[in-house]
Short mmCIF file of C-alpha atoms in Angstrom, two decimals:
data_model
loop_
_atom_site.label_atom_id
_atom_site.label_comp_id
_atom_site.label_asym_id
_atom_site.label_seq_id
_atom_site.Cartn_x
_atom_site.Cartn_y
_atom_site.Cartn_z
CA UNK A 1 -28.38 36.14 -19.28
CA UNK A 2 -25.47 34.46 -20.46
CA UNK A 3 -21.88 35.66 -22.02
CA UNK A 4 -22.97 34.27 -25.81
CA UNK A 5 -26.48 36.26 -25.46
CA UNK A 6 -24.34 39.59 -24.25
CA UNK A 7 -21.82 39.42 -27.30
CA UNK A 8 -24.45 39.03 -29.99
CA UNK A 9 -26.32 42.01 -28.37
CA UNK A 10 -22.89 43.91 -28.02
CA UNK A 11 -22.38 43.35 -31.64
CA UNK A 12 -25.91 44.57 -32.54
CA UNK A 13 -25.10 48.03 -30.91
CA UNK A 14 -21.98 48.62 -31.98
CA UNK A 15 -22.42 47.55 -35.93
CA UNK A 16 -26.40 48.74 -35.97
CA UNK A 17 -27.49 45.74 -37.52
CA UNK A 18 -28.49 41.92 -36.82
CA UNK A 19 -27.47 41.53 -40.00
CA UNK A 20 -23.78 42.76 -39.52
CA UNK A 21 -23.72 41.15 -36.24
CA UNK A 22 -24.66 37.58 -37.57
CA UNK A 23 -21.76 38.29 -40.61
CA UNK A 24 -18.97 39.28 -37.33
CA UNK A 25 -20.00 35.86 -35.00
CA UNK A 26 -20.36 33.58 -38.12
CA UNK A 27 -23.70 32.55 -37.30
CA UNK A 28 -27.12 33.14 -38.82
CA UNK A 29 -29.23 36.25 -38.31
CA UNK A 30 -32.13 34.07 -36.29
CA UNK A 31 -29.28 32.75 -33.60
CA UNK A 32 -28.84 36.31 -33.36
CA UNK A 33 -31.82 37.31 -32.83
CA UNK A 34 -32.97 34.38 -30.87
CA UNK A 35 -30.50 35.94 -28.16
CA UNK A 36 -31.73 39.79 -28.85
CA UNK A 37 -35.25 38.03 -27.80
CA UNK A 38 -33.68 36.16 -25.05
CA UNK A 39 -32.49 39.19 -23.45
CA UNK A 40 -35.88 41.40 -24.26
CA UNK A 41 -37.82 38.81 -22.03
CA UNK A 42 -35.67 38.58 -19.24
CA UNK A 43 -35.25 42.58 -18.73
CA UNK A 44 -39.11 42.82 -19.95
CA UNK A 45 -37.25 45.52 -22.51
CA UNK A 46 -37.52 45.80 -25.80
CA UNK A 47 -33.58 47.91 -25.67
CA UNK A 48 -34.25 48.74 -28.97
CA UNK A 49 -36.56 49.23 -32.33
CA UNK A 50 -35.86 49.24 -36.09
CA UNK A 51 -36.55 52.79 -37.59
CA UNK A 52 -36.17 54.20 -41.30
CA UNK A 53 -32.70 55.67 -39.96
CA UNK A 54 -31.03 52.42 -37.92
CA UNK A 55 -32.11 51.37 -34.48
CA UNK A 56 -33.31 53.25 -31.69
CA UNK A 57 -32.34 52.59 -28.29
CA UNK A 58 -34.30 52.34 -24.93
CA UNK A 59 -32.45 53.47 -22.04
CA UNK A 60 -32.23 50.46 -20.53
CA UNK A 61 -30.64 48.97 -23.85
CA UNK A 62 -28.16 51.41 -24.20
CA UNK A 63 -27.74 50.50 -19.93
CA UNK A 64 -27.22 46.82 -21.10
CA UNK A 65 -24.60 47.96 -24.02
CA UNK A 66 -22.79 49.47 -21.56
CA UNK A 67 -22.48 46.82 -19.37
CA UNK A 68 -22.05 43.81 -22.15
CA UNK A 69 -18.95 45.31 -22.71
CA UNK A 70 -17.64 45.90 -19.47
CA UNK A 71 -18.79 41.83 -18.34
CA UNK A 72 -17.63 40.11 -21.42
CA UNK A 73 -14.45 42.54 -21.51
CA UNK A 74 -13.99 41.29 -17.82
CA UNK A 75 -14.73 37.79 -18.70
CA UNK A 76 -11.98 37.61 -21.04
CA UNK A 77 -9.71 39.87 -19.34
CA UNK A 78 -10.34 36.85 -16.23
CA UNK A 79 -9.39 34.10 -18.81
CA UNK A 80 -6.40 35.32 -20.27
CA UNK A 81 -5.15 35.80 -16.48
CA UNK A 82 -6.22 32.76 -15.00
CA UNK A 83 -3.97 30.95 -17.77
CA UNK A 84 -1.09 33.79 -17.64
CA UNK A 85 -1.20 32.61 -13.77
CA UNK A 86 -0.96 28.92 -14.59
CA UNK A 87 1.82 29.57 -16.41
CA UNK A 88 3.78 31.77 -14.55
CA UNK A 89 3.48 35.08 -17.33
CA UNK A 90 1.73 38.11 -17.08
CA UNK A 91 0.65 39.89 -19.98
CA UNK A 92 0.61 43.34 -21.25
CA UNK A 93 -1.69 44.55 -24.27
CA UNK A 94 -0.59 48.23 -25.60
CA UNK A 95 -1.85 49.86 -28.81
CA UNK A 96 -0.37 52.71 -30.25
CA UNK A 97 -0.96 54.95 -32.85
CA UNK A 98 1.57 54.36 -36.19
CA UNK A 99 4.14 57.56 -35.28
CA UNK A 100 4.76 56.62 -31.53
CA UNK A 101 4.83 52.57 -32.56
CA UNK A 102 7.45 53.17 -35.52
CA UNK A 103 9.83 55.48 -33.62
CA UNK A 104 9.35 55.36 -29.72
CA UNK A 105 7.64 52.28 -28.75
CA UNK A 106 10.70 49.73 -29.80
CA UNK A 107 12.87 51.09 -27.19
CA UNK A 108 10.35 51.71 -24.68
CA UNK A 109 9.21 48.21 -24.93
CA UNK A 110 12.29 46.30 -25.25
CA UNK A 111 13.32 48.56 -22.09
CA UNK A 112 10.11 48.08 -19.95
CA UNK A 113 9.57 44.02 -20.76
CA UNK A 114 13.14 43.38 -19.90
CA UNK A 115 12.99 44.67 -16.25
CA UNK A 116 10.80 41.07 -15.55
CA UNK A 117 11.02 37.94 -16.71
CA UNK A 118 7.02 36.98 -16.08
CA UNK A 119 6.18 39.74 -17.89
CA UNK A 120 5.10 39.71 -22.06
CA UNK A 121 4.38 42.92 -23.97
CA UNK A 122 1.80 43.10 -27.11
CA UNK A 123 2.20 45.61 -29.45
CA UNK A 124 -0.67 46.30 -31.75
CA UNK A 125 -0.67 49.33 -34.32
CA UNK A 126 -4.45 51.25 -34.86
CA UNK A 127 -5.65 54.14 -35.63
CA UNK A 128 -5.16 56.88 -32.94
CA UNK A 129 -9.20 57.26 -33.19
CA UNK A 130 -10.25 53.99 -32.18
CA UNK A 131 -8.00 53.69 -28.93
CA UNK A 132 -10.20 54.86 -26.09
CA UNK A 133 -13.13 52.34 -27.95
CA UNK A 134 -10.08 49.42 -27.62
CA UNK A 135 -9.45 50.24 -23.78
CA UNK A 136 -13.50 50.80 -23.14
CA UNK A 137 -14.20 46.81 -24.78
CA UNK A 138 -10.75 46.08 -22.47
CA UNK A 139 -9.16 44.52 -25.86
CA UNK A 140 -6.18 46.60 -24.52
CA UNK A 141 -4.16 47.80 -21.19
CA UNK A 142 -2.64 50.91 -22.18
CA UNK A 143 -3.29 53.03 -25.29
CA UNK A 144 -0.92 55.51 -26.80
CA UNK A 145 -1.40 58.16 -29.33
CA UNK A 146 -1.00 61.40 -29.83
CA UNK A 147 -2.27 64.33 -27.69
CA UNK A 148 -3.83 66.73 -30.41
CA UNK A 149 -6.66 63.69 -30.28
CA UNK A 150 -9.70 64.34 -28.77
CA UNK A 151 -9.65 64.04 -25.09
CA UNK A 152 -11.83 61.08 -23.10
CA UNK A 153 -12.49 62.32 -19.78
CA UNK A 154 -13.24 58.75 -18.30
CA UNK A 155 -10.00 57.63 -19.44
CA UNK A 156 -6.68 57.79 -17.43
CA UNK A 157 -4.02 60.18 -19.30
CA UNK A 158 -0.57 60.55 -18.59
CA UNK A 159 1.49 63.12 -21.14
CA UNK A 160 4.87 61.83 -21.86
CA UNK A 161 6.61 63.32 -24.44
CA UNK A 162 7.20 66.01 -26.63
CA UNK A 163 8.06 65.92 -30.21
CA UNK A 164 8.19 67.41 -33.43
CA UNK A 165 7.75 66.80 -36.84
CA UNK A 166 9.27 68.56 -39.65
CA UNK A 167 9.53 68.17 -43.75
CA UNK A 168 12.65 67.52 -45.00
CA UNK A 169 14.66 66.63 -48.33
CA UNK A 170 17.68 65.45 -49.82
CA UNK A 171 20.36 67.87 -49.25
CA UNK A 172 20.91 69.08 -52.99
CA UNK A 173 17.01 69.03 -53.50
CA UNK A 174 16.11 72.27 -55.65
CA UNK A 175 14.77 73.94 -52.77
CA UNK A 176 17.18 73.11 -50.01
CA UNK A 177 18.75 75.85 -48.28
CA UNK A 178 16.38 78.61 -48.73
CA UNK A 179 12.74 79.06 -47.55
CA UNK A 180 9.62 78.03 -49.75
CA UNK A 181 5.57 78.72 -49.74
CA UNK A 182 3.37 76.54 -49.45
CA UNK A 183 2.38 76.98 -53.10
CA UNK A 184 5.99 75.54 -53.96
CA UNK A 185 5.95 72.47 -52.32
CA UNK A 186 2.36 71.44 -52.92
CA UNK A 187 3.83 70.37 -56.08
CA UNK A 188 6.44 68.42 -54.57
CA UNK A 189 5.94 64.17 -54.63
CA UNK A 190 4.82 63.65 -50.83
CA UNK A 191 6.49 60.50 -49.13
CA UNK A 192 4.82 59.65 -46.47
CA UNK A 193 4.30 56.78 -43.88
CA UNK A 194 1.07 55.25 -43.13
CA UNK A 195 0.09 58.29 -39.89
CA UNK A 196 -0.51 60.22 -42.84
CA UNK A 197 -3.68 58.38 -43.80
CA UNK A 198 -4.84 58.52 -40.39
CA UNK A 199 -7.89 60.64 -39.83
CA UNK A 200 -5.89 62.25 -36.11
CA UNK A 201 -2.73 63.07 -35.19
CA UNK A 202 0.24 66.09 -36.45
CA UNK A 203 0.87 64.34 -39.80
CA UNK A 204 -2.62 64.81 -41.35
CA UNK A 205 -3.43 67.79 -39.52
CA UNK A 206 -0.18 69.51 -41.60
CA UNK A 207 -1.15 68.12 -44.73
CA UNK A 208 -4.43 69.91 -44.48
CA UNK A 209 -2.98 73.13 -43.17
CA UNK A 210 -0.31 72.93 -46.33
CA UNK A 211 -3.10 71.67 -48.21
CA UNK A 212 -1.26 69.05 -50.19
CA UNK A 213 -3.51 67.58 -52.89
CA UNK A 214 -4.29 63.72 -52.69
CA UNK A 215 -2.55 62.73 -55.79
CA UNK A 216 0.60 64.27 -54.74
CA UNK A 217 0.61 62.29 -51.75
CA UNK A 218 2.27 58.24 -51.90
CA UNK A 219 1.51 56.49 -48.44
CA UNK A 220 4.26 54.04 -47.81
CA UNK A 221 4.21 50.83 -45.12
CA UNK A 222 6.23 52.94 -42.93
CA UNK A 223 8.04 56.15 -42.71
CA UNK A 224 11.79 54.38 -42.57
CA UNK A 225 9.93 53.57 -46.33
CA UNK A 226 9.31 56.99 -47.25
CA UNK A 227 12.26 58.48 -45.70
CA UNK A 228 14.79 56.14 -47.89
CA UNK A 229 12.54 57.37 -51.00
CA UNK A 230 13.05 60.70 -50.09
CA UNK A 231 16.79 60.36 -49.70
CA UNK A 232 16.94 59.09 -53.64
CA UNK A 233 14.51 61.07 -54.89
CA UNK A 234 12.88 65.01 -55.77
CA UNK A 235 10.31 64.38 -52.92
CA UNK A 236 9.62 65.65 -49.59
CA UNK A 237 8.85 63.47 -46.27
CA UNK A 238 7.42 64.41 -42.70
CA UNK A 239 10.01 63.15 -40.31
CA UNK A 240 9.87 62.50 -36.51
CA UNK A 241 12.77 64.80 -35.50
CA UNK A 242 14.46 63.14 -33.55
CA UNK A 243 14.54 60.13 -35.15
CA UNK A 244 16.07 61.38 -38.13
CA UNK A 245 18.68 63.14 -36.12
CA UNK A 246 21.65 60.86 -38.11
CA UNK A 247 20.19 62.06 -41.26
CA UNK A 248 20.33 65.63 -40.36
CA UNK A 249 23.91 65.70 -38.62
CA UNK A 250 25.39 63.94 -41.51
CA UNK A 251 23.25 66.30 -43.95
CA UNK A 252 22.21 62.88 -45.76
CA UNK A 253 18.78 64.97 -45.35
CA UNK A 254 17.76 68.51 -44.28
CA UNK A 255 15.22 70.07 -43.46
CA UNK A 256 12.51 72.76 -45.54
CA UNK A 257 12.11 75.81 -43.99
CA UNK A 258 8.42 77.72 -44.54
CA UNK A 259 5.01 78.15 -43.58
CA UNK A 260 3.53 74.86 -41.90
CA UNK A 261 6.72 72.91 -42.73
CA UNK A 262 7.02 71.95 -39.30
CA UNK A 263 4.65 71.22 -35.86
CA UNK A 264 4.91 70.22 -32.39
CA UNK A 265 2.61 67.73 -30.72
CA UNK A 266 3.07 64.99 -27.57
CA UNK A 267 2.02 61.78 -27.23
CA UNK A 268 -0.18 60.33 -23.94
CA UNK A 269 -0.79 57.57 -22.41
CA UNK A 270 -3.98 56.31 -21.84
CA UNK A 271 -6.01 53.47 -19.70
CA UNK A 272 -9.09 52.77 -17.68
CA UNK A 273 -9.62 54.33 -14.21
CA UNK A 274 -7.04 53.55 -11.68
CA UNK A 275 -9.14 51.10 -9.63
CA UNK A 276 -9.66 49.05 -12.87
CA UNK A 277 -6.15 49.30 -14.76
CA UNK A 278 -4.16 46.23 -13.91
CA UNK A 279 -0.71 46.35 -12.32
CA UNK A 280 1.44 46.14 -15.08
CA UNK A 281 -1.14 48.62 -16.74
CA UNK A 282 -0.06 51.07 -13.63
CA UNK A 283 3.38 49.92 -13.41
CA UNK A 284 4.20 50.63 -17.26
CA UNK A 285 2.16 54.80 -16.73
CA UNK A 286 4.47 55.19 -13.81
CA UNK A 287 7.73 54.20 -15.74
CA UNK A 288 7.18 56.19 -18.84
CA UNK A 289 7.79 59.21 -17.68
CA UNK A 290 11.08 58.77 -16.09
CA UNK A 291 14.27 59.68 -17.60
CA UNK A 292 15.21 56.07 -18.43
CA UNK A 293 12.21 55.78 -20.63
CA UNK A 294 12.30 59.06 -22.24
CA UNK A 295 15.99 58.15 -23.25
CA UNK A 296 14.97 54.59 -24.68
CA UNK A 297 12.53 56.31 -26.85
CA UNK A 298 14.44 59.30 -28.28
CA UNK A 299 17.82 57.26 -28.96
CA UNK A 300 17.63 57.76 -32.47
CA UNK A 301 15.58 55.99 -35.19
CA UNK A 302 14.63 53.30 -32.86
CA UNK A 303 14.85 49.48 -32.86
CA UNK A 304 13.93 47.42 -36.09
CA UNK A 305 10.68 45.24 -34.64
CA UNK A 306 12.38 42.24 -35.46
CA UNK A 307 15.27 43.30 -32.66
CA UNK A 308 12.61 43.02 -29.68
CA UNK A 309 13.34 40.75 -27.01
CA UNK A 310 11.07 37.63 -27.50
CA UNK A 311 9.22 38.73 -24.48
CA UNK A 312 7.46 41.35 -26.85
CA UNK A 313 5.11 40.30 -29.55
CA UNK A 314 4.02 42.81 -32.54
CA UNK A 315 0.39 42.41 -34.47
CA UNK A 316 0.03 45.20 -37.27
CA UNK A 317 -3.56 45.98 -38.07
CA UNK A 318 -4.58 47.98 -41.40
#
């Protein structure tokens, strides 16, 4: 059994196809199965057979899924710190979901990665339904997205902080100043950053409650994006509270008042078991519920990504 027969067998399982698996590792569908056949003769298993609906599992090939991902997670996971050890750094992989990595993350970051020099942060934006699959594979330390996601009981969770998001407009917008239905402002042009095309999370979920049709909606790269739209424009945006907290005390913006205009939800963080998380994994769910952090997050709109120490590295993923 070796690592290169484990990932083609990984990649099998999770795409449901040789065929898809061969496209993902560049290499031809009979190296692929060459290793599927590998593996059948050594665990005298077939783990799997092709049926009219996709493949079909054997318990002990869903057993061997299970633990392909855990060996080659570990096998990388003993790479990367083998050669953060040779070169005196440790590294930190979070992913976060677009809401808590736009306005919260900066300052918790910069904060957290400044309090050692050894120590580098990654910051990778996904979708808040793919991070307990990121932190099974061990692609990532910590995960953070929002709490209204379904829970993973295998998963560590620490709940961190409360927020809410709200729908506000230009100050002399038509309907500032006086509450509206839902009817009214399904009309409106939607500005909205890219949580709203997220299938999880507060932003979507009020969208369908207001039920605000598709082609009213305009996703932009990032709600700073929408907001500024909104500020020069007839439209209506779904703001972070607190980080539009300028706009509101200097009544640049304010903020609709009516049914499902506005919704509370927290955001958690999340990792693997105690006994497997690694110590900056631990260190940073300890410090992110202390009053330091909480501050560094809520201070306002946040810091511009490009304003992180160089200690912390962003990767934006679609």
């Amino acid at each position: 059994m070796t690592p290169t027969q484990l990932r083609a067998f990984a990649c099998v399982v999770r795409l449901g196809s040789v065929k898809a698996a061969a496209q993902e590792l560049h290499v031809s569908e009979a190296a692929v199965s060459m290793h599927v056949a590998q593996l059948r003769k050594e665990f005298d298993d077939v783990l799997f057979k092709r049926t009219s609906s996709g493949l079909a599992f054997t318990p002990g090939g869903l057993r061997l899924a299970s633990r392909a991902v855990e060996i080659l997670g570990l096998q990388d996971r003993t790479l990367l710190e083998v050669s953060q050890a040779g070169h005196g750094k440790r590294v930190l992989r979070v992913a976060a979901s677009n809401l808590f990595a736009e306005h919260a993350a900066p300052g918790l970051i910069d904060l957290f990665a400044s309090r050692a020099d050894d120590l580098q942060v990654e910051l990778s934006v996904r979708a808040a339904a793919r991070l307990p699959s990121l932190l099974a594979s061990r692609a990532v330390d910590v995960a953070i997205g929002p709490a209204s996601s379904s829970p993973v009981p295998s998963l560590a969770l620490k709940p961190f902080l409360n927020y809410e998001v709200v729908a506000v407009v230009r100050r002399d917008h038509p309907l500032a100043g006086a509450p509206v239905t839902a009817e009214r402002v399904r009309r409106l042009a939607w500005c909205l950053g890219p949580s709203a095309a997220e299938a999880e999370g507060v932003v979507p979920a009020m969208l369908h409650r207001i039920g605000v049709p598709e082609k009213q909606q305009q996703i932009f790269q990032s709600d700073a994006a929408a907001l500024e739209e909104t500020r020069g424009s007839d439209g209506v945006a779904l703001a972070v509270k607190f980080s539009v907290a300028g706009d509101l005390a200097a009544e640049r913006l304010v903020v609709l008042s009516g049914p499902g205009l506005r919704a509370q939800d927290s955001w958690v963080a999340m990792a693997l078991p105690e006994h497997a998380q690694t110590p900056a994994a631990s260190e940073l769910l300890r410090f992110i519920t202390t009053p330091r952090a909480t501050q560094a997050m809520v201070r306002g709109a946040g810091v511009n990504l490009g304003r992180f120490r160089p200690a912390v590295y962003v990767t934006l993923w679609s």
